[in-house]
């Protein structure tokens, strides 16, 4: 056992923290990793509609589990109240609903019986605390339920939802990158980095996604530049921030693929897989990994080797999946993409599973904070 592990266990014991499995970031992030690992192999099962099931498990299963885990972790600090139900039963309900969706892939009742209650569990503490500023984010799980049900009426929306996920990555990821970078600068005694408000970048992204002409293209290029510049500061502020910025930088290939699809340079299938595998995947991985990174009292988070390997494999899998679209040995590239993606999330799960029966670290998604005055962009929700 390393010195850092000894310090970590001693710190957790003093804090009297419950096991990680009883925290949303423990249970829901583990389920997200499992669903991601299974995702490429759904085509091997005798499903009535493998494509629809693949979309549902990818966007709303894997993505939805990660989003629920993040919001439930954050809302405790937003409201000062725990979620309105024990974490494990809520996670089991969510998992049971997803398994039912695999068996009854053309029915909506499993979705309503499982995801609707989970969505209300996420939203209720925020409403009860009257944190109206957090309601839009807390509404995302319920919004995903509505979006998933719309797939049955409009299957063509499967190509639109990844753009909505990219917008969510832009907003939430942009806030996280700023928050953790600001914390790292304070830890190092550096001054605050002046930046324009996040809504400016959000407007650029919105214009770029909603308009397909020259104005939209210009706005998307501006949004890409916004993301790249926003990552530069955090990239120099510790390994955990570097991983987070690399995850956030996945928006760059996603938005470039969107521009290329509009110009006819690549197919929509390429655009969708870049947005999901190279944009959504790395961002979720970078957040999930923070729970199980190495830490010691007063030190910054340090990603483990398996975290770095997983992040590299996710990006490589995205490249391989796009190569499978071009004429040639598509089966080989599909196999490479599937193996790379699944291996990445198995690596993440292997670290996470080992930590589930240990006391949850404090804070969950950041290291112990340096002494400072309260700052509006401090990641307080991760206490």
mmCIF file of C-alpha atoms in Angstrom, residues 1 7 22 30 35 40 63 101 130 145 154 176 185 213 220 222 247 263 268 272 284 317 321-322 327 350 367:
data_model
loop_
_atom_site.group_PDB
_atom_site.id
_atom_site.type_symbol
_atom_site.label_atom_id
_atom_site.label_comp_id
_atom_site.label_asym_id
_atom_site.label_seq_id
_atom_site.Cartn_x
_atom_site.Cartn_y
_atom_site.Cartn_z
ATOM 1 C CA UNK A 1 0.000 0.000 0.000
ATOM 2 C CA UNK A 7 -3.168 9.106 4.002
ATOM 3 C CA UNK A 22 -24.138 4.937 -1.087
ATOM 4 C CA UNK A 30 -20.575 2.701 -11.999
ATOM 5 C CA UNK A 35 -23.653 0.494 -19.918
ATOM 6 C CA UNK A 40 -20.964 -1.641 -28.854
ATOM 7 C CA UNK A 63 -25.466 9.468 -20.789
ATOM 8 C CA UNK A 101 -35.933 -1.359 -22.109
ATOM 9 C CA UNK A 130 -36.397 26.972 -4.115
ATOM 10 C CA UNK A 145 -37.354 11.011 -20.629
ATOM 11 C CA UNK A 154 -39.721 10.581 -34.818
ATOM 12 C CA UNK A 176 -16.556 22.910 -14.562
ATOM 13 C CA UNK A 185 -5.018 29.022 -9.502
ATOM 14 C CA UNK A 213 -25.661 29.005 -43.504
ATOM 15 C CA UNK A 220 -19.463 27.339 -34.871
ATOM 16 C CA UNK A 222 -16.067 30.960 -33.009
ATOM 17 C CA UNK A 247 -12.466 15.840 -22.221
ATOM 18 C CA UNK A 263 -20.837 20.722 -46.204
ATOM 19 C CA UNK A 268 -24.367 12.255 -40.732
ATOM 20 C CA UNK A 272 -23.244 11.406 -34.770
ATOM 21 C CA UNK A 284 -18.145 11.952 -18.960
ATOM 22 C CA UNK A 317 -12.266 4.195 -30.652
ATOM 23 C CA UNK A 321 -15.623 4.067 -35.691
ATOM 24 C CA UNK A 322 -15.443 6.898 -38.211
ATOM 25 C CA UNK A 327 -15.272 1.918 -48.126
ATOM 26 C CA UNK A 350 -12.266 -1.562 -12.537
ATOM 27 C CA UNK A 367 -9.212 17.625 -3.808
#
